[in-house]
Amino acid sequence: MARTRTPVVSGWFTQDVPPPAPMAGPAPPFRLLGTRCTACAAVFFPREDSACRNPHCAGGGDLAEVPLSPRGRVWSYTDGRYRPPAPYVSDPAEPWEPYVLIAVELEAEGMVVLGQGAPGVRLADLTVGAEVEVVGGVLNEDAETTWLTWQFRPVGPAGRAGSTGSAERSGGGS
Amino acid sequence: MSADVAVLGAGMHPWGKWGRSFVEYGRVAARAALADAGLDWTDVQSVVGADTVRSGYPGYVAGATFARALGWQGARVTSVYAACASGAQAIGAARAQILAGLADVVLVVGADAAPKGFFAPAGGERPDDPDWLRFRVLGATNPAYFALYARRRMAVYGDTPEDFALVKVKNAAAGLLNPNARYRKAVTAEEVAASAVVADPLRLLDVCATSDGGAALVLCSMDFARAHGVADPVRIRAVSTVTPTYPRTVLDLPDIATDATTAVPTAGPAAAASFRASIARAAYEEAGLGPRDLSLAEVYDLSTALELEWYEDIGLCGPGEGASLVREGATALGGRVPVNTSGGLASFGEAVPAQAIAQVCELTWQLRGTAGERQVPGARAGITANQGLFGHGSAVIAVR
């Protein structure tokens, strides 16, 4: 039975869609989704849907969904050499595979967003200030569900090399 | 500038992994502080507890829990939770009661029995909790955040892992002299470099451990101190518990993103350290003192690299100059402005609700001139600084 493909948090990124039929054209690009206050232009990620949190906002606006910049620059990065505690999901029977965490500065929003590196991205592929792009990926799988998330990967040769073979595992969407 | 309150007593339960209840650590620390003050528990009019969420009742009842452990005597009670800033808020609440004339003598207690390993959020499916989300979605532990700051310093200021190790070496040397510290052993830069990487570029010995421990203070009005025969007590002159200002532009626990600057542009790099720096700035303004007046400081060395950031945020040096201070030995015992003379979290480990209180215990002993082998000669003023999860500021200035 095929697993259901489900975002780990709903509404934070564009809905994953099945790979397009051969004649349907390319899938829409993967984007992080935030909200933007129509009164003061404040942008929120994770999305804020109840009220604008800018203390200087005059109020009266709506919070409209907006896609965030698809690319940004590395603010900093690290990895996790030890298994994180729950609720992070990992199989204790498997050896721990460190993952990369990248904090990415989105210029248009003036915002830093943290995300995991795409499969294959190593610390050596990253430098502060380098350009990265957001892609869809798989956080973890259980019996019924493939949990989807966002990931970052370098733009350019390192990104393509680093993510070779991972696009299929991450189910496209990028 | 506001009026002073006096520190009449300070006490701790030694920190470590003792396998007992946080109530026991708090009771022992409270008894030590009362003995130091020369007061009976029944003299105390108000007790303020800094709460633990892990080992006590999850309903945050630490104030009354300590009062019960000491013996019900009818004192006014307050319980506060502000993560790592809990102790500072407890001191702030006690001080407000004294300055408002609601109590002359207040006992402040914080204690914890921390689990081993990474701190983690409470269980269950709780996607409305940012702390739960950062673990579920990213596996982003506290050391991961500290590592992001460390890497950023390396890229922007040219700090090196060797600079970070110097902080551990310095703090271990001070902790060696502190009978309340958990780790009382010199550490070399080579030992730091040989320890396992936790989150690149930080290693095990760059990151503080979790611990059990307790700390307590007896605070009183200046009039009460004089009537008690203490003419020149250590005085608390400022307690800063400020929140951040929007937009917060530095990624901070437990958030997975900063605020956007689309609505309120910031001044660029100057805003980079704004929250941590604003905590200290508020304390300095309240105390009518500045960084140049400091004899010493106690700051949160959750990681070695983070201590360097605090040097800049409390104004000991300009942005990016933290590493040069530790290289020069300016912040070591015997240096121009010793930082973490207690040994810091590097030597104590984290016992969350006790930490900000323990920092003020160290200031008290230093300002009294009773800090023994780790004494800063002629200490006249000190600052403590830390911050709590979810945007809780914490700084205390004490003077003699």
GROMACS .gro file of C-alpha atoms in nm, chain A residues 8-9 12 40-46 53-56 74-89 99 101-103 105 107-116 123 128 139-140 147 149-150, chain B residues 118-122 124-125 127 131-141 143-145 147-152 155-156 196-202 204 246 249-251 255-264:
model
  104
    8VAL     CA    1   0.479   1.749   0.863
    9VAL     CA    2   0.308   2.082   0.935
   12TRP     CA    3   0.397   2.600   0.588
   40CYS     CA    4   0.187   4.709   0.755
   41ALA     CA    5   0.361   4.460   0.521
   42ALA     CA    6   0.500   4.251   0.808
   43VAL     CA    7   0.573   3.896   0.692
   44PHE     CA    8   0.551   3.596   0.924
   45PHE     CA    9   0.704   3.250   0.902
   46PRO     CA   10   0.589   3.021   1.044
   53ARG     CA   11   0.257   4.084   1.570
   54ASN     CA   12   0.421   4.408   1.459
   55PRO     CA   13   0.367   4.637   1.763
   56HIS     CA   14   0.372   4.942   1.537
   74VAL     CA   15   2.358   3.099   0.429
   75TRP     CA   16   2.355   3.288   0.762
   76SER     CA   17   2.512   2.996   0.942
   77TYR     CA   18   2.513   2.616   0.947
   78THR     CA   19   2.591   2.319   1.167
   79ASP     CA   20   2.509   1.952   1.203
   80GLY     CA   21   2.376   1.713   1.467
   81ARG     CA   22   2.628   1.446   1.556
   82TYR     CA   23   2.412   1.299   1.831
   83ARG     CA   24   2.058   1.168   1.791
   84PRO     CA   25   1.810   1.440   1.894
   85PRO     CA   26   1.543   1.346   2.148
   86ALA     CA   27   1.177   1.291   2.064
   87PRO     CA   28   0.965   1.428   1.912
   88TYR     CA   29   1.235   1.405   1.642
   89VAL     CA   30   1.165   1.073   1.473
   99TYR     CA   31   2.214   1.578   0.929
  101LEU     CA   32   2.108   2.235   0.961
  102ILE     CA   33   2.123   2.556   0.760
  103ALA     CA   34   2.001   2.900   0.867
  105GLU     CA   35   1.876   3.467   0.519
  107GLU     CA   36   1.686   3.904   0.146
  108ALA     CA   37   1.343   4.021   0.038
  109GLU     CA   38   1.191   3.936   0.376
  110GLY     CA   39   1.496   4.027   0.589
  111MET     CA   40   1.433   3.702   0.769
  112VAL     CA   41   1.645   3.402   0.868
  113VAL     CA   42   1.479   3.060   0.832
  114LEU     CA   43   1.624   2.738   0.970
  115GLY     CA   44   1.597   2.413   0.777
  116GLN     CA   45   1.767   2.082   0.725
  123LEU     CA   46   2.915   2.080   0.583
  128VAL     CA   47   2.835   3.161   0.518
  139LEU     CA   48   1.153   1.419   0.688
  140ASN     CA   49   1.067   1.061   0.783
  147TRP     CA   50   0.616   1.308   0.613
  149THR     CA   51   0.924   1.901   0.486
  150TRP     CA   52   1.141   2.178   0.340
  292PHE     CA   53   1.967   1.717   2.552
  293PHE     CA   54   1.682   1.919   2.694
  294ALA     CA   55   1.361   1.816   2.520
  295PRO     CA   56   1.004   1.942   2.522
  296ALA     CA   57   0.721   1.774   2.706
  298GLY     CA   58   0.263   1.435   2.313
  299GLU     CA   59   0.165   1.583   1.979
  301PRO     CA   60   0.228   2.140   1.707
  305ASP     CA   61   0.970   2.423   2.126
  306TRP     CA   62   0.801   2.098   2.024
  307LEU     CA   63   0.808   2.197   1.657
  308ARG     CA   64   1.180   2.269   1.637
  309PHE     CA   65   1.251   1.917   1.760
  310ARG     CA   66   0.987   1.743   1.551
  311VAL     CA   67   1.054   1.922   1.225
  312LEU     CA   68   1.427   1.995   1.248
  313GLY     CA   69   1.577   1.796   1.536
  314ALA     CA   70   1.727   2.131   1.636
  315THR     CA   71   1.874   2.084   1.985
  317PRO     CA   72   2.364   2.297   2.108
  318ALA     CA   73   2.262   2.323   1.741
  319TYR     CA   74   2.162   2.685   1.800
  321ALA     CA   75   2.677   2.603   1.701
  322LEU     CA   76   2.500   2.830   1.452
  323TYR     CA   77   2.616   3.132   1.655
  324ALA     CA   78   2.967   2.989   1.682
  325ARG     CA   79   2.997   2.925   1.308
  326ARG     CA   80   2.861   3.270   1.235
  329ALA     CA   81   3.271   3.354   0.940
  330VAL     CA   82   3.209   3.716   1.037
  370ALA     CA   83   3.365   1.469   2.041
  371VAL     CA   84   3.192   1.712   1.807
  372VAL     CA   85   2.833   1.770   1.922
  373ALA     CA   86   2.726   2.023   1.660
  374ASP     CA   87   3.002   2.147   1.432
  375PRO     CA   88   3.209   2.350   1.526
  376LEU     CA   89   3.127   2.291   1.893
  378LEU     CA   90   3.144   1.830   2.405
  420TYR     CA   91   1.027   4.372   1.706
  423THR     CA   92   1.663   3.967   1.372
  424VAL     CA   93   1.882   3.703   1.535
  425LEU     CA   94   1.762   3.345   1.525
  429ASP     CA   95   1.217   2.977   1.701
  430ILE     CA   96   1.293   2.840   1.357
  431ALA     CA   97   1.283   3.182   1.193
  432THR     CA   98   1.349   3.542   1.285
  433ASP     CA   99   1.104   3.827   1.237
  434ALA     CA  100   1.091   3.983   0.892
  435THR     CA  101   1.211   4.339   0.844
  436THR     CA  102   0.953   4.419   0.577
  437ALA     CA  103   0.744   4.640   0.805
  438VAL     CA  104   1.007   4.789   1.038
   0.00000   0.00000   0.00000
